Short mmCIF file of C-alpha atoms in Angstrom, two decimals:
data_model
loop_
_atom_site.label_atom_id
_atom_site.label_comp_id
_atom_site.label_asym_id
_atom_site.label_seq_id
_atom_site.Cartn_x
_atom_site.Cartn_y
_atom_site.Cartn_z
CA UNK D 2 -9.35 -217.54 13.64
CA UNK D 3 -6.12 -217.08 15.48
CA UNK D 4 -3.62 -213.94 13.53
CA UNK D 5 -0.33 -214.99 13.19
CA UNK D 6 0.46 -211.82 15.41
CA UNK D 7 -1.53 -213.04 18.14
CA UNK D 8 -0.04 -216.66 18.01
CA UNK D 9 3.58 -215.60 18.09
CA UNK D 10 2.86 -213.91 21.12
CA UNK D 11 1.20 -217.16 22.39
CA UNK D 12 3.77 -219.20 21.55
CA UNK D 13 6.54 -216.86 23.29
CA UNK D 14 4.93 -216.82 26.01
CA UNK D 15 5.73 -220.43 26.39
CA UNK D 16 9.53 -218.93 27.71
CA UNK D 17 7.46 -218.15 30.89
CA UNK D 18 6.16 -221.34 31.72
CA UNK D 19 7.69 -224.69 32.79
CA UNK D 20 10.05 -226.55 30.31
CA UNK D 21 8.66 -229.69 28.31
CA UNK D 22 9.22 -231.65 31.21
CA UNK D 23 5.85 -233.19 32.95
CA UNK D 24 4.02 -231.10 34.97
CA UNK D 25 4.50 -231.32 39.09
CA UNK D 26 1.92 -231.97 41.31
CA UNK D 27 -0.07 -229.14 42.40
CA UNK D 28 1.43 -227.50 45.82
CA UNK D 29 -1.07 -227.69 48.60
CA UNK D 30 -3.47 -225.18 48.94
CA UNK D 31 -6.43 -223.55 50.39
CA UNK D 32 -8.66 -223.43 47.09
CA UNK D 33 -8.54 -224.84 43.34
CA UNK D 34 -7.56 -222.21 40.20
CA UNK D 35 -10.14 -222.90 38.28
CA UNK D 36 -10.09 -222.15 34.79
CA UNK D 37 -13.13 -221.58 32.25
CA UNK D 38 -13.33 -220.37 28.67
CA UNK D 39 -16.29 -218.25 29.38
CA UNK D 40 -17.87 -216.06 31.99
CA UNK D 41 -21.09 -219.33 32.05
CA UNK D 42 -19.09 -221.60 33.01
CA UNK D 43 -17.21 -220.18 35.68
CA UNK D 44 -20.37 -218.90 36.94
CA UNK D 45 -21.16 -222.72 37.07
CA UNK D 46 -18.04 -224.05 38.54
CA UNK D 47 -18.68 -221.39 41.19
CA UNK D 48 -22.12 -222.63 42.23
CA UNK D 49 -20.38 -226.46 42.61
CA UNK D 50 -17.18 -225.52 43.81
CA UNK D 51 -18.18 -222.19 46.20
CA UNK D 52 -15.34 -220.94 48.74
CA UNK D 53 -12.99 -224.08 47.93
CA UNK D 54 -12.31 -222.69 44.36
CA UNK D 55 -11.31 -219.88 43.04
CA UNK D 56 -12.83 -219.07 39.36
CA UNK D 57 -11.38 -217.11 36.00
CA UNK D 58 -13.12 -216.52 32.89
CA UNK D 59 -10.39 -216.37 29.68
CA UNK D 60 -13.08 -214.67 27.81
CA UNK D 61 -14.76 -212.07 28.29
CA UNK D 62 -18.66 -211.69 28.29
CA UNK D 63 -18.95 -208.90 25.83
CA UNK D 64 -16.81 -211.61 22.91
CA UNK D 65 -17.25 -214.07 20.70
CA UNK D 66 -16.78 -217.51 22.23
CA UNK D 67 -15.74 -218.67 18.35
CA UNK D 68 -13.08 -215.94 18.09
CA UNK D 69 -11.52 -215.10 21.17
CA UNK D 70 -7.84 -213.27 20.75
CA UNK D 71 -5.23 -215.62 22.49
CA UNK D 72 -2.94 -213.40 24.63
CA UNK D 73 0.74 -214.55 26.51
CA UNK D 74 -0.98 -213.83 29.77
CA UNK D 75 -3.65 -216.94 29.04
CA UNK D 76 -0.51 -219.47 28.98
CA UNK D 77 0.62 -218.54 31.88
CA UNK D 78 -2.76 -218.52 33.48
CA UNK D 79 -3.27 -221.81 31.81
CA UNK D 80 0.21 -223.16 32.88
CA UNK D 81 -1.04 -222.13 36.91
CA UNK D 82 -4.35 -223.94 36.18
CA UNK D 83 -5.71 -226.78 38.62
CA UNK D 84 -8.84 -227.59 36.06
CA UNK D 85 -10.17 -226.14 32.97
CA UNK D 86 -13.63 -226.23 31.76
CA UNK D 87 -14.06 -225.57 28.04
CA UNK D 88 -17.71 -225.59 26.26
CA UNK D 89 -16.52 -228.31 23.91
CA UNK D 90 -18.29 -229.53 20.81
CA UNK D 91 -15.63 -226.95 19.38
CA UNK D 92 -16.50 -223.49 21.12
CA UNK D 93 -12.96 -222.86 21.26
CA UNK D 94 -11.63 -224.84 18.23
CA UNK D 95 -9.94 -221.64 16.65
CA UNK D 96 -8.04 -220.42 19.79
CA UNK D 97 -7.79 -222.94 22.89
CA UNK D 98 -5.79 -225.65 21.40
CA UNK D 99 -2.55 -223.50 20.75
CA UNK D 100 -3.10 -222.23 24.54
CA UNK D 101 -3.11 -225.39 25.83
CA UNK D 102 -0.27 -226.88 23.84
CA UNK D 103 2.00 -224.04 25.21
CA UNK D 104 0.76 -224.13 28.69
CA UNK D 105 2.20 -227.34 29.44
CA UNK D 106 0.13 -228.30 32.35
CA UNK D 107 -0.57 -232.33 32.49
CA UNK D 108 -3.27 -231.31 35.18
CA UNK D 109 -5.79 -229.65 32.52
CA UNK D 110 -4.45 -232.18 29.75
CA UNK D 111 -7.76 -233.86 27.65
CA UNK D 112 -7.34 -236.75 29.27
CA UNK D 113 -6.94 -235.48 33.10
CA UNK D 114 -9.69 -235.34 35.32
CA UNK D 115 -8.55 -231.72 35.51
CA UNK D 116 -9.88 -230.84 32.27
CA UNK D 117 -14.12 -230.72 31.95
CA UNK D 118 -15.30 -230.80 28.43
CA UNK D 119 -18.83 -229.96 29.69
CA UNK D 120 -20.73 -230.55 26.73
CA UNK D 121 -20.38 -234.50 27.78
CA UNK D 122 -23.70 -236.02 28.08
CA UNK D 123 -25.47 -233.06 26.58
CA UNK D 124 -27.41 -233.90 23.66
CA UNK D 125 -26.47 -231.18 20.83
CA UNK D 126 -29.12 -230.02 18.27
CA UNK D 127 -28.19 -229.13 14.56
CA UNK D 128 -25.69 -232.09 13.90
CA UNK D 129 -25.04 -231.31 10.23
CA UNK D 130 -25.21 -234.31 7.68
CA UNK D 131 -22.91 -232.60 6.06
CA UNK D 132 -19.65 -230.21 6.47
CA UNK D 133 -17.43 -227.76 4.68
CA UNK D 134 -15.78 -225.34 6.90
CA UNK D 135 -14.35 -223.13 3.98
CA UNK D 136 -18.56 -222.29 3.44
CA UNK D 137 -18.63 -220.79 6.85
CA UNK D 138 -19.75 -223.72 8.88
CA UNK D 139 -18.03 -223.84 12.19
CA UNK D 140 -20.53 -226.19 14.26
CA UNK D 141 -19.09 -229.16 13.07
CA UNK D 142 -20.33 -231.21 15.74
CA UNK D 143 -23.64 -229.92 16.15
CA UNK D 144 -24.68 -226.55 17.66
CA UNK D 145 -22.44 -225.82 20.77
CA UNK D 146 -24.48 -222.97 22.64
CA UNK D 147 -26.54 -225.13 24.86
CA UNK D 148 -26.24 -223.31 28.40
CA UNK D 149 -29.10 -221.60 27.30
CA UNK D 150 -31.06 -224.30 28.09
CA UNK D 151 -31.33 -225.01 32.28
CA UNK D 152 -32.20 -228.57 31.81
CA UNK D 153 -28.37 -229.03 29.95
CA UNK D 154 -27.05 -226.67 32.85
CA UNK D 155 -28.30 -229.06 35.64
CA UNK D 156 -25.99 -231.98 33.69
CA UNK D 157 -23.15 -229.35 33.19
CA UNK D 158 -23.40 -228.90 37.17
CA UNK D 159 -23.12 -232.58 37.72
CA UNK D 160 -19.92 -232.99 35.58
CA UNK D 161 -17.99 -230.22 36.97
CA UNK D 162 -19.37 -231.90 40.41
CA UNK D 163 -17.34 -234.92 39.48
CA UNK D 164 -14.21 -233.82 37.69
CA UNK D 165 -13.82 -231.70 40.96
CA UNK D 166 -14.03 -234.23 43.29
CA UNK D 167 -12.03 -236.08 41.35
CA UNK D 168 -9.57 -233.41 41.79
CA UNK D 169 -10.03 -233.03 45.25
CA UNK D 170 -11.51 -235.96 46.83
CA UNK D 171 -10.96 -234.68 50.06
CA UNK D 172 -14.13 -232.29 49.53
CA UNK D 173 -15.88 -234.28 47.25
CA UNK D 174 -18.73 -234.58 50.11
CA UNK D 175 -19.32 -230.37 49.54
CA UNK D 176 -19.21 -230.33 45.83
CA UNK D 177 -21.85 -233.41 46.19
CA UNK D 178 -23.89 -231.17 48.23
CA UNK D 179 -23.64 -227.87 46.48
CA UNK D 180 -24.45 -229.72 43.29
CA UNK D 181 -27.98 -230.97 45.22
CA UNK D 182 -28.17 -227.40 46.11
CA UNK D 183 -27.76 -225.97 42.67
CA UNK D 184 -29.76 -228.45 40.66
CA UNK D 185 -32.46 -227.93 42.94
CA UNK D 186 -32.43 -224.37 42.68
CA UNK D 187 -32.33 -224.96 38.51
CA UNK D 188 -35.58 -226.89 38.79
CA UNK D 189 -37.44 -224.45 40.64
CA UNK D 190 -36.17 -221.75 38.36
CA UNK D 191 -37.09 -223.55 35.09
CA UNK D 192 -40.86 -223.78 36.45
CA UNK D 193 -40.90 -219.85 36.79
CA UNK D 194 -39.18 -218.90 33.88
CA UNK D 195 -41.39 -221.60 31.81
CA UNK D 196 -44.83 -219.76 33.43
CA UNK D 197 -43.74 -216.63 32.35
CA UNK D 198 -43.02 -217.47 29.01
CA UNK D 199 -45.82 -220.03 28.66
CA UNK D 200 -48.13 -217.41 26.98
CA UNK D 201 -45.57 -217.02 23.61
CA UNK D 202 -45.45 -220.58 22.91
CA UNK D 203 -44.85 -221.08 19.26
CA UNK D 204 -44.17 -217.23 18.76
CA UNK D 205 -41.98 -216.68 15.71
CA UNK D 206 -38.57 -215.06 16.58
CA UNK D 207 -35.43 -214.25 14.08
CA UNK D 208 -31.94 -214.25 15.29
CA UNK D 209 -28.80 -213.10 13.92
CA UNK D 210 -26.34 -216.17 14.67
CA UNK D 211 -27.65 -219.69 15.75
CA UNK D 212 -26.95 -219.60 19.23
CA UNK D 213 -30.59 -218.82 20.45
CA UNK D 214 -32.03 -222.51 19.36
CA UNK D 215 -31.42 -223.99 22.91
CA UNK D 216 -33.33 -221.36 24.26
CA UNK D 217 -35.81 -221.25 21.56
CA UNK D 218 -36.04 -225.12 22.44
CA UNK D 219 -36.60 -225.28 25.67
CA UNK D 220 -39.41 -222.46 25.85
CA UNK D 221 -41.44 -223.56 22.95
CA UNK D 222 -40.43 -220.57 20.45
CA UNK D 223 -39.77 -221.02 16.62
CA UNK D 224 -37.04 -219.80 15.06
CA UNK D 225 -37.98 -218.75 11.52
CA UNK D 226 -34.97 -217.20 10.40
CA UNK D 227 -31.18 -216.26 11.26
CA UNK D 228 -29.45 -212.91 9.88
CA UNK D 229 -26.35 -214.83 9.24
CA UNK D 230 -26.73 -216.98 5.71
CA UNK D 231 -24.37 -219.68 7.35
CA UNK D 232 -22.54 -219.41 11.46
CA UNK D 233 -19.95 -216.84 11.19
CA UNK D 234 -21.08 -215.34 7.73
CA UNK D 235 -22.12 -212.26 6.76
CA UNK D 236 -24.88 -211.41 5.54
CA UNK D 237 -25.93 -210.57 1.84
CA UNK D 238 -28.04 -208.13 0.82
CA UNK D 239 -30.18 -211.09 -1.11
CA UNK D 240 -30.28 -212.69 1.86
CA UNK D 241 -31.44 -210.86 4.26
CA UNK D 242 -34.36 -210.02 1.35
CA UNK D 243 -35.35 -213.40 2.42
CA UNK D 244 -35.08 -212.59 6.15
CA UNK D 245 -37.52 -209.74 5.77
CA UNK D 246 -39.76 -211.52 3.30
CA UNK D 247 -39.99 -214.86 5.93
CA UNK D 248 -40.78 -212.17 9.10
CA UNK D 249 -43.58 -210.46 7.01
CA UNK D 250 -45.07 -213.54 6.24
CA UNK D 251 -44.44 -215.02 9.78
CA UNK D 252 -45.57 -212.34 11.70
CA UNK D 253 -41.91 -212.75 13.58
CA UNK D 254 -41.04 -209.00 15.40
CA UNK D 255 -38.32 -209.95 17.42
CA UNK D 256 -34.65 -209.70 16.46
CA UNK D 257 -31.98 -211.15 18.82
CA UNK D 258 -28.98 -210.37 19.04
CA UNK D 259 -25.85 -210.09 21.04
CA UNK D 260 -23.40 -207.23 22.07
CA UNK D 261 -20.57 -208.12 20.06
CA UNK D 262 -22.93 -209.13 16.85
CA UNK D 263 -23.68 -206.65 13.66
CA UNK D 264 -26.38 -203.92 15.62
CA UNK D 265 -26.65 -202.06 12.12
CA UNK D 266 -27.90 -204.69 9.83
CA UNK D 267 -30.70 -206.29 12.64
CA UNK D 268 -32.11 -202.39 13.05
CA UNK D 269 -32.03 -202.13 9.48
CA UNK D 270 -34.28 -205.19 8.76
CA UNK D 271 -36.11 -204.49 12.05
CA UNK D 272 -37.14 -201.27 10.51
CA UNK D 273 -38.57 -202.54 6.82
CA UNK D 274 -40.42 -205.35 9.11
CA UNK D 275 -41.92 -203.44 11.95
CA UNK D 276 -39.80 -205.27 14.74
CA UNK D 277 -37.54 -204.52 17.41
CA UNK D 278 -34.24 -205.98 17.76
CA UNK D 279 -33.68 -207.26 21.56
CA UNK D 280 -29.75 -207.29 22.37
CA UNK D 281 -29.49 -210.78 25.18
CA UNK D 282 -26.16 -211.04 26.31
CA UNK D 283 -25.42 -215.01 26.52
CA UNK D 284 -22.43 -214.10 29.45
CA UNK D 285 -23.34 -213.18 32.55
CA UNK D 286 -21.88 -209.90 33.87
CA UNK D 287 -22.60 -208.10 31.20
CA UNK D 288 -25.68 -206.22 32.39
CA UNK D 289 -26.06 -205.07 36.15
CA UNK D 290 -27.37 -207.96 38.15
CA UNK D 291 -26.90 -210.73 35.82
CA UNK D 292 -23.19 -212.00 37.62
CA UNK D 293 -24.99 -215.23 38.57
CA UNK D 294 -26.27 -218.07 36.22
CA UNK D 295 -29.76 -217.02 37.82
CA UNK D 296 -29.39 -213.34 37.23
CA UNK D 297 -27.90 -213.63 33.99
CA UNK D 298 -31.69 -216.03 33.31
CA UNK D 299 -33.91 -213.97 34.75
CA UNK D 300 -32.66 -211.03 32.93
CA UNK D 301 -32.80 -212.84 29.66
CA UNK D 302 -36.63 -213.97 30.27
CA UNK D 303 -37.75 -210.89 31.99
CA UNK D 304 -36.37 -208.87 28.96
CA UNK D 305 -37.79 -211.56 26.08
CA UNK D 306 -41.15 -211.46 27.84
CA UNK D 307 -41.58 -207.85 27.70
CA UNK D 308 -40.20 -208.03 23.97
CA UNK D 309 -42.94 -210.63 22.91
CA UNK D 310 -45.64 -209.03 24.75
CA UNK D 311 -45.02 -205.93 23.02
CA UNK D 312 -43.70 -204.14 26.05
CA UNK D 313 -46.70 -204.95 27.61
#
């Protein structure tokens, strides 16, 4: 949700932009500004658009992708903008939307090639049948943390591909080929990080907000429970009696969580249930080594593998 504080400042920060008037052309220049809502995705656009881009990250990898503060220096980075990739499926719903409208840039508009709503083509679990916002749910759409999953990251790579070249068809031929590169380097990836979790298959897990289903998904783990009632609700004390009841009789001993999520309450329930709460950053950047899509993975599976095996 965006404070009215915050928003005035967005909205005066509009003085340091362009008037209302269309935006120019881009001036020629060596590389792209390229523009993503989260640390992922620019570490995506960087693997497709390498030296002929250069990448920013509005949020930061220790936030919450729902809830990120809107400052005056995102219009005017916004306003500068060649392209803009935004996780979509309504990520951003509570904080892009006003950036964008005082930006004023045609070039990242919704209907520009210049702006890459990547979750096109990705096929989004937990569509609700129904909606009511004012109970706490926010993934109106269906669930929008799916870059979790490398299969939906090898079609995320392939639509930044072509809104890039599409941008700049002059090096359309490069982003072709570092596309080939990347998705090739996703496949073999998936195959190792598949073997080493192939021995937990169907091992119960618990997380505090729904944004480990994708990965849950994709590896063949079962998510029995979430610490959050409802996305972006806290949790009651009668619920979270259910939590603890469902891991007891589940045998689930794994918590996840991440950095900017309630640490208290998971060690609390952790500690009546006999598990251990494992913090997995979703950002890369956040840990040593994980600056990459591929670090930020193998740091995620390494770490759940050792959680699931006990440490063993």
């Amino acid at each position: 949700m965006i404070h009215t504080t915050h928003l005035m400042a967005v909205m005066a920060a509009a003085a340091l932009v362009a008037p209302t008037a269309p935006t120019p052309a881009p001036p020629v220049r060596a590389k792209l500004s390229v523009i993503a809502t989260t640390p992922d995705l620019a570490a995506i656009a960087r693997e497709i658009g390498g030296d002929l881009i250069d990448v920013k990250s509005l949020a930061k990898g220790t936030e919450d992708p729902h809830f990120v503060d809107p400052k005056p220096s995102h219009v005017v980075t916004l306003n500068r903008a060649d392209v803009l990739l935004e996780g979509g499926a309504e990520l951003e719903l509570g904080w892009l939307p006003p950036l964008l409208e005082s930006a004023r840039n045609d070039r990242i508009s919704a209907s520009a090639p210049g702006h890459i709503n990547t979750a096109q083509g990705i096929k989004l679990l937990e569509i609700p049948t129904t909606f009511d916002r004012a109970k706490g749910d926010v993934h109106a759409l269906g669930n929008p943390h799916y870059l979790l999953d490398p299969v939906n990251v090898r079609l995320v790579g392939a639509t930044v591909a072509e809104h890039l070249s599409a941008v700049d068809p002059r090096n359309a031929a490069t982003f072709a080929a570092n596309l080939k590169r990347f998705q090739t380097q996703v496949d073999a990836k998936l195959a190792e990080w598949q073997k080493t979790l192939a021995p937990f298959k169907g091992v119960k897990i618990v997380t505090y907000h729904k944004d480990f289903i994708y990965l849950a998904t994709r590896f063949n783990l079962d998510v029995v429970e979430n610490l959050e009632p409802k996305p972006g609700i806290a949790p009651s004390p009668a619920h979270l009696a259910r939590v603890i009841e469902t891991m007891k009789s589940t045998g689930a001993k794994v918590i996840l969580v991440q950095p900017f999520q309630n640490r208290k309450t998971a060690d609390n329930v952790a500690r009546q249930t006999g598990g251990v709460v494992l913090e997995l950053p979703h950002q890369p950047g956040v840990r040593p080594g994980t600056d990459s899509y591929f670090g930020l993975m193998d740091g995620i599976v390494k770490s759940l593998a050792g959680a699931l095996g006990g440490g063993k």
